[in-house]
Coordinates of C-alpha atoms in Angstrom, one line a residue:
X1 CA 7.7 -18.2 10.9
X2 CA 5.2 -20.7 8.6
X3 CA 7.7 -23.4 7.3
X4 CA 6.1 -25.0 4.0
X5 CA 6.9 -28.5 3.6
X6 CA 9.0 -29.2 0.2
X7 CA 6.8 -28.1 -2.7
X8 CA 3.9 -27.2 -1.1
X9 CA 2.2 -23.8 -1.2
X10 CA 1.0 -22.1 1.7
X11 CA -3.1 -22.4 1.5
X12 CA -3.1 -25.6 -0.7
X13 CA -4.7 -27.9 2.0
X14 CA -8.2 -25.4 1.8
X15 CA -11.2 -26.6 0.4
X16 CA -12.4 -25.4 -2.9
X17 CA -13.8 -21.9 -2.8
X18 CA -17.6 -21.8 -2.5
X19 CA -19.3 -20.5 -5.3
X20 CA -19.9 -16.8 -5.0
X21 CA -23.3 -15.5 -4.7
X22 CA -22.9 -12.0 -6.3
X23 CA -24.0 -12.1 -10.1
X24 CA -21.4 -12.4 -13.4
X25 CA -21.3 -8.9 -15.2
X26 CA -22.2 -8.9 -19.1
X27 CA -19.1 -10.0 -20.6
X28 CA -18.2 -7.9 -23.7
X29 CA -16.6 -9.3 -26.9
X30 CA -13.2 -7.1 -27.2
X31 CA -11.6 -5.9 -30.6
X32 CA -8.7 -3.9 -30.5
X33 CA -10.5 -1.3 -32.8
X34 CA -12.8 -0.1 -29.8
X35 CA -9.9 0.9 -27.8
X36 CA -10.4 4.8 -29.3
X37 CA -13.9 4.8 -27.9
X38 CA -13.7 2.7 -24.9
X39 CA -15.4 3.6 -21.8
X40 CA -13.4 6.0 -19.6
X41 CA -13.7 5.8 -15.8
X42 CA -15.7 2.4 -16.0
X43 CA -14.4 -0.7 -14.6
X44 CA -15.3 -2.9 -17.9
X45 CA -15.1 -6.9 -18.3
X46 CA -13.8 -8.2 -21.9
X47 CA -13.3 -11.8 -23.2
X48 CA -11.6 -12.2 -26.5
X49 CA -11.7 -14.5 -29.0
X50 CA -9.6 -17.2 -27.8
X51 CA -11.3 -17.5 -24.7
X52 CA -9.2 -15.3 -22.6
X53 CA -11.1 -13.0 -20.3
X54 CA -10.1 -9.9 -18.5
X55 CA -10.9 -6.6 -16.9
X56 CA -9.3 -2.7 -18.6
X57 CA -9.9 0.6 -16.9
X58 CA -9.1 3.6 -18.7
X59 CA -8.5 7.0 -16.3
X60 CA -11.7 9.6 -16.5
X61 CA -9.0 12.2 -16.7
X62 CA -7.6 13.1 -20.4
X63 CA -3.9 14.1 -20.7
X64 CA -1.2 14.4 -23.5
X65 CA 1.3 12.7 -21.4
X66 CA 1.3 9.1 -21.4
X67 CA -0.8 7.2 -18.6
X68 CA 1.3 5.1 -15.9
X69 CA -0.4 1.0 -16.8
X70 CA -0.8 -1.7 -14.2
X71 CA -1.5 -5.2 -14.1
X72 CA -3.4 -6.5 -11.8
X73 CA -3.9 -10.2 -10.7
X74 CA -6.5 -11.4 -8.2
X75 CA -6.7 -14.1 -5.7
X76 CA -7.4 -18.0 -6.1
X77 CA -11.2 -17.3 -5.0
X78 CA -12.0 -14.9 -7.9
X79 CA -10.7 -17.6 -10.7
X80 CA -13.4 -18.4 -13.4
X81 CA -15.6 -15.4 -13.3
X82 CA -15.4 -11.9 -12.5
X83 CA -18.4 -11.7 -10.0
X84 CA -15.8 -12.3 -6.4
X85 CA -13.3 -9.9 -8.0
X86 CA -15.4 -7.1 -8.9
X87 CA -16.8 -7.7 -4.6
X88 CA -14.0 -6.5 -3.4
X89 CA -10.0 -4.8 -3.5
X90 CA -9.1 -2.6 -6.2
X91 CA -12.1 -3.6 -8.9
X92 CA -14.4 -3.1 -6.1
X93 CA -12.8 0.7 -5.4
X94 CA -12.6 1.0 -9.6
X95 CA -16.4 -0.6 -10.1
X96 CA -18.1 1.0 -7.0
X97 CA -16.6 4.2 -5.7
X98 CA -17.1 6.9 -8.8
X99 CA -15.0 9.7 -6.5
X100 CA -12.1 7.0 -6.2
X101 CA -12.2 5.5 -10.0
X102 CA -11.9 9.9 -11.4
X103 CA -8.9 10.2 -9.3
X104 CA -7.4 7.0 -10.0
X105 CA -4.7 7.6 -12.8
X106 CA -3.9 4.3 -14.4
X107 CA -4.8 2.3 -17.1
X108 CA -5.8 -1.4 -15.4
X109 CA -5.6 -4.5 -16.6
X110 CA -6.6 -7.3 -14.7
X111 CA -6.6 -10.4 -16.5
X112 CA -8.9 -13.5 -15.7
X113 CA -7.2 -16.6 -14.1
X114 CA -9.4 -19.5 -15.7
X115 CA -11.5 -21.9 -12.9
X116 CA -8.9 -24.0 -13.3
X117 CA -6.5 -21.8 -11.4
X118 CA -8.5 -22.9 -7.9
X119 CA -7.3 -26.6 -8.3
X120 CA -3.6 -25.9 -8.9
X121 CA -3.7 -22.7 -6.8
X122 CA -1.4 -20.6 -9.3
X123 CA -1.4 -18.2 -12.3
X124 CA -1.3 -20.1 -15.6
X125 CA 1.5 -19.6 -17.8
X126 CA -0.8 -19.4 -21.2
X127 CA -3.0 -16.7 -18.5
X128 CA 0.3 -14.9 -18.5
X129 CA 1.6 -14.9 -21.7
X130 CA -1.7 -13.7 -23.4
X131 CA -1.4 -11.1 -20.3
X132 CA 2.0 -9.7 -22.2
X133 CA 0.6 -9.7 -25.3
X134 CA -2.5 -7.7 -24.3
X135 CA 0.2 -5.0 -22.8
X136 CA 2.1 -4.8 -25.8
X137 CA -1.3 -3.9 -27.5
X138 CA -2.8 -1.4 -24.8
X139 CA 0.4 0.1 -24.6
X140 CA 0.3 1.6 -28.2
X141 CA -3.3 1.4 -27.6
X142 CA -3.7 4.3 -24.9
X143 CA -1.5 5.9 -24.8
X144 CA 0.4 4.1 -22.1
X145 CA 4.0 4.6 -20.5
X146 CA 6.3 1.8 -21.0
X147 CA 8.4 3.1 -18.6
X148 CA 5.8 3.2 -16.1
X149 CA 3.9 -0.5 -16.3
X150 CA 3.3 -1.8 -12.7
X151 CA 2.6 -5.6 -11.4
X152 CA 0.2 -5.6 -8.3
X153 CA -0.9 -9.0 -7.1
X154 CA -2.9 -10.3 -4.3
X155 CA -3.2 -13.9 -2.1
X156 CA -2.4 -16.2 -5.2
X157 CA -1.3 -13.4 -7.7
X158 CA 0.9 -12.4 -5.2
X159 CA 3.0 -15.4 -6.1
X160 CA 2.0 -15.0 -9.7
X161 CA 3.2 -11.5 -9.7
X162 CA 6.3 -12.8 -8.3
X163 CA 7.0 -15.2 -10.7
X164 CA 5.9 -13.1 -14.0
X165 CA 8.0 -10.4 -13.0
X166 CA 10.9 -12.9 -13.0
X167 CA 9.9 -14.4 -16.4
X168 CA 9.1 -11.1 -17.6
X169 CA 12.8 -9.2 -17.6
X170 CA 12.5 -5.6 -17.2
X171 CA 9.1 -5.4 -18.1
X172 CA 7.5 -3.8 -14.9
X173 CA 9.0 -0.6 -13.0
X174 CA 7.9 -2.0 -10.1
X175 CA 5.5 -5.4 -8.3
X176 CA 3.3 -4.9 -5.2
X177 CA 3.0 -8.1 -3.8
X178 CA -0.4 -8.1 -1.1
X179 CA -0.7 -10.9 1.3
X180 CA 0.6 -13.1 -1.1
X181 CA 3.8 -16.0 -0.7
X182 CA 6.9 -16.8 -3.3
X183 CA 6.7 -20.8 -2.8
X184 CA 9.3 -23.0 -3.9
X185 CA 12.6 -20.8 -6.1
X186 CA 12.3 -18.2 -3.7
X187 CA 16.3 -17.3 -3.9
X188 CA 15.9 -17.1 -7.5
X189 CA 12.8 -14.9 -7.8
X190 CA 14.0 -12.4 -6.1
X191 CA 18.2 -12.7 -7.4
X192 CA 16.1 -11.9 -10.6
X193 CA 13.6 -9.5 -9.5
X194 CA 16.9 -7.1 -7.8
X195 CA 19.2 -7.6 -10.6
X196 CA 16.5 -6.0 -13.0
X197 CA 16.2 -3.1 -10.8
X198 CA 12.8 -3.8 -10.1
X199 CA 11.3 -2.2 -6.9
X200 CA 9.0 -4.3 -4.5
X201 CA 6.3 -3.2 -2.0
X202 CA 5.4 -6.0 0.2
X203 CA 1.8 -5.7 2.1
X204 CA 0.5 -8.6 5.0
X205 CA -1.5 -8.5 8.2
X206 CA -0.1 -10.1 11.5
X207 CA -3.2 -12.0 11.8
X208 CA -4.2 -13.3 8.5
X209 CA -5.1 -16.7 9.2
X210 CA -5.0 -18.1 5.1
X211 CA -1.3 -17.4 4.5
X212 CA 0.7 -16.6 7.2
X213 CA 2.9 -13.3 7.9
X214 CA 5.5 -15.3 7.6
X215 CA 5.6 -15.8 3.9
X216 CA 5.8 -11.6 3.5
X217 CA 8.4 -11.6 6.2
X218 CA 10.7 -14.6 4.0
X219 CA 10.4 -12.7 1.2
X220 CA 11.6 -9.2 2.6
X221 CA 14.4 -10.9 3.9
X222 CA 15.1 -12.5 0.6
X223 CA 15.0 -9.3 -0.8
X224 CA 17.2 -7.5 1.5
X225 CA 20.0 -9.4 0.9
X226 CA 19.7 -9.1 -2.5
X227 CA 19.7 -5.6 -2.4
X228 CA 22.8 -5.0 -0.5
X229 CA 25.1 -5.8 -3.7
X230 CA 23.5 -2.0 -4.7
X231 CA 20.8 -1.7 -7.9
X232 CA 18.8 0.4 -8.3
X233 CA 16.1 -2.0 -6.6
X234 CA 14.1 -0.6 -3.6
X235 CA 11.9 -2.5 -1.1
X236 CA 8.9 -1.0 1.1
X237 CA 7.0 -3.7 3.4
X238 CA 3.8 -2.9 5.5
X239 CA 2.7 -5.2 7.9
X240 CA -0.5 -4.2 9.9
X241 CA -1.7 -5.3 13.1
X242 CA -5.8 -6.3 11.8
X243 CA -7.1 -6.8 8.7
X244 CA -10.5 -7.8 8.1
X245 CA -11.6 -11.1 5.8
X246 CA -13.0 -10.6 2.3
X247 CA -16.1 -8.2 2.2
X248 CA -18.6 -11.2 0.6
X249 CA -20.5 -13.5 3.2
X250 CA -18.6 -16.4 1.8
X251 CA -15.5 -16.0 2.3
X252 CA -16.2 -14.7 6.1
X253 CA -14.0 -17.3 7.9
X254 CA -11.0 -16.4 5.8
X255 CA -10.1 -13.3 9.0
X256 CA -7.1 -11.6 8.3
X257 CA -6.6 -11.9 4.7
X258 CA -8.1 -9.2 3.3
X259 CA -5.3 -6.7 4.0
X260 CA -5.9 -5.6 0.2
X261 CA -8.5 -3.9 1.4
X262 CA -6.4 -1.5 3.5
X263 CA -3.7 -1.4 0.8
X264 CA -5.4 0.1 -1.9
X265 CA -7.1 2.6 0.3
X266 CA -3.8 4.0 1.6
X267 CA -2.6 6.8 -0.9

């Protein structure tokens, strides 16, 4: 298993991401008054008037029951702009694939980790906290389901997911944590995570040569014992065989680690 010296995280030694080729998207300014006629069924980019930037998808489908949410937060290589992010993984599938996005029944928000995020190689916790603050808004919004608010991270918002859900008591239903790592507080993470009853899906490839198995097989086991004092916690882990690198030229070296783009192809 991948031992991490004291405080270190797991991909910190890589060089800086290269800077993506694809094109930004127009930016929209958002107001909380267009939420009754935003675009459903469209993967849409927002920045707000503090700076903040982020990503909502609303479900094509209409329906007088409340829509299940999720957050999502991408990987260290999609900080600063949403050009690498809407390449690839669940914006890709959300942007790019119309018969995927009119089945797709959540609302998505996928908040925008600033460029700063690449040099420190985590979420930021002003990122995070205006993150909560935009749920509380979409909830009432869009008719969302509290009940039903989901955490999904991948690669570096993995960990973030990790560590929001921890700071965020009894927020999410459930986290999905894809080829992402826990770092240092491990123990505590996931003591919190289980006592909240908070389910976890864990997803990794064998051969993912940025962060290594081992951090999604640490973490399961962190988990399980956690979960034998009995809540109301549940844990799923997949752990494939292959997974290819990130879809963009780029990022081509980087085998293995795009196993987020198995997971959110698999109903």
């Amino acid at each position: 298993p991948y031992q991490a010296r004291s405080g270190q995280q797991p991909h910190r030694a890589l060089p800086r991401q290269p800077h993506p080729t694809q094109p930004e998207p127009d930016v929209a300014l958002f107001e909380p008054t267009i939420l009754s006629s935003v675009l459903r069924g469209v993967l849409t980019p927002y920045r707000d008037a503090y700076g903040g930037a982020f990503a909502l998808f609303v479900p094509f489908a209409r329906h007088s029951a409340p829509h299940p949410f999720m957050v999502f937060l991408h990987g260290r290589g999609e900080s600063g702009g949403f050009a690498v992010s809407f390449a690839q993984s669940l914006p890709w599938l959300l942007a790019n694939n119309r018969t995927f996005a009119q089945r797709f029944p959540f609302i998505v928000l996928a908040p925008q980790c600033p460029v700063e995020c690449t040099l420190v190689n985590h979420w930021q916790s002003k990122t995070l906290r205006a993150t909560t603050n935009l749920v509380s808004k979409l909830h009432s919004g869009l008719n969302a389901d509290p009940s039903r608010t989901y955490l999904v991270g991948q690669s570096m918002g993995g960990h973030g997911a990790l560590i929001y859900a921890a700071q965020q008591r009894r927020l999410f239903s459930a986290i999905v944590v894809v080829c992402g790592y826990a770092g240092r507080g491990q123990s505590e993470v996931t003591r919190r995570i289980v006592k909240d009853g908070t389910s976890v899906a864990i997803y990794h490839a064998k051969d993912d040569s940025i962060i290594p198995v081992g951090q999604a097989l640490g973490m399961a086991t962190k988990f399980r014992k956690e979960l034998l004092d009995g809540t109301d916690s549940s844990q799923r882990i997949v752990i494939y065989k292959n997974a290819p690198g990130p879809p963009m030229p780029e990022f081509s070296k980087m085998i293995g680690h795009g196993s987020y783009e198995l997971a959110f192809r698999d109903d």
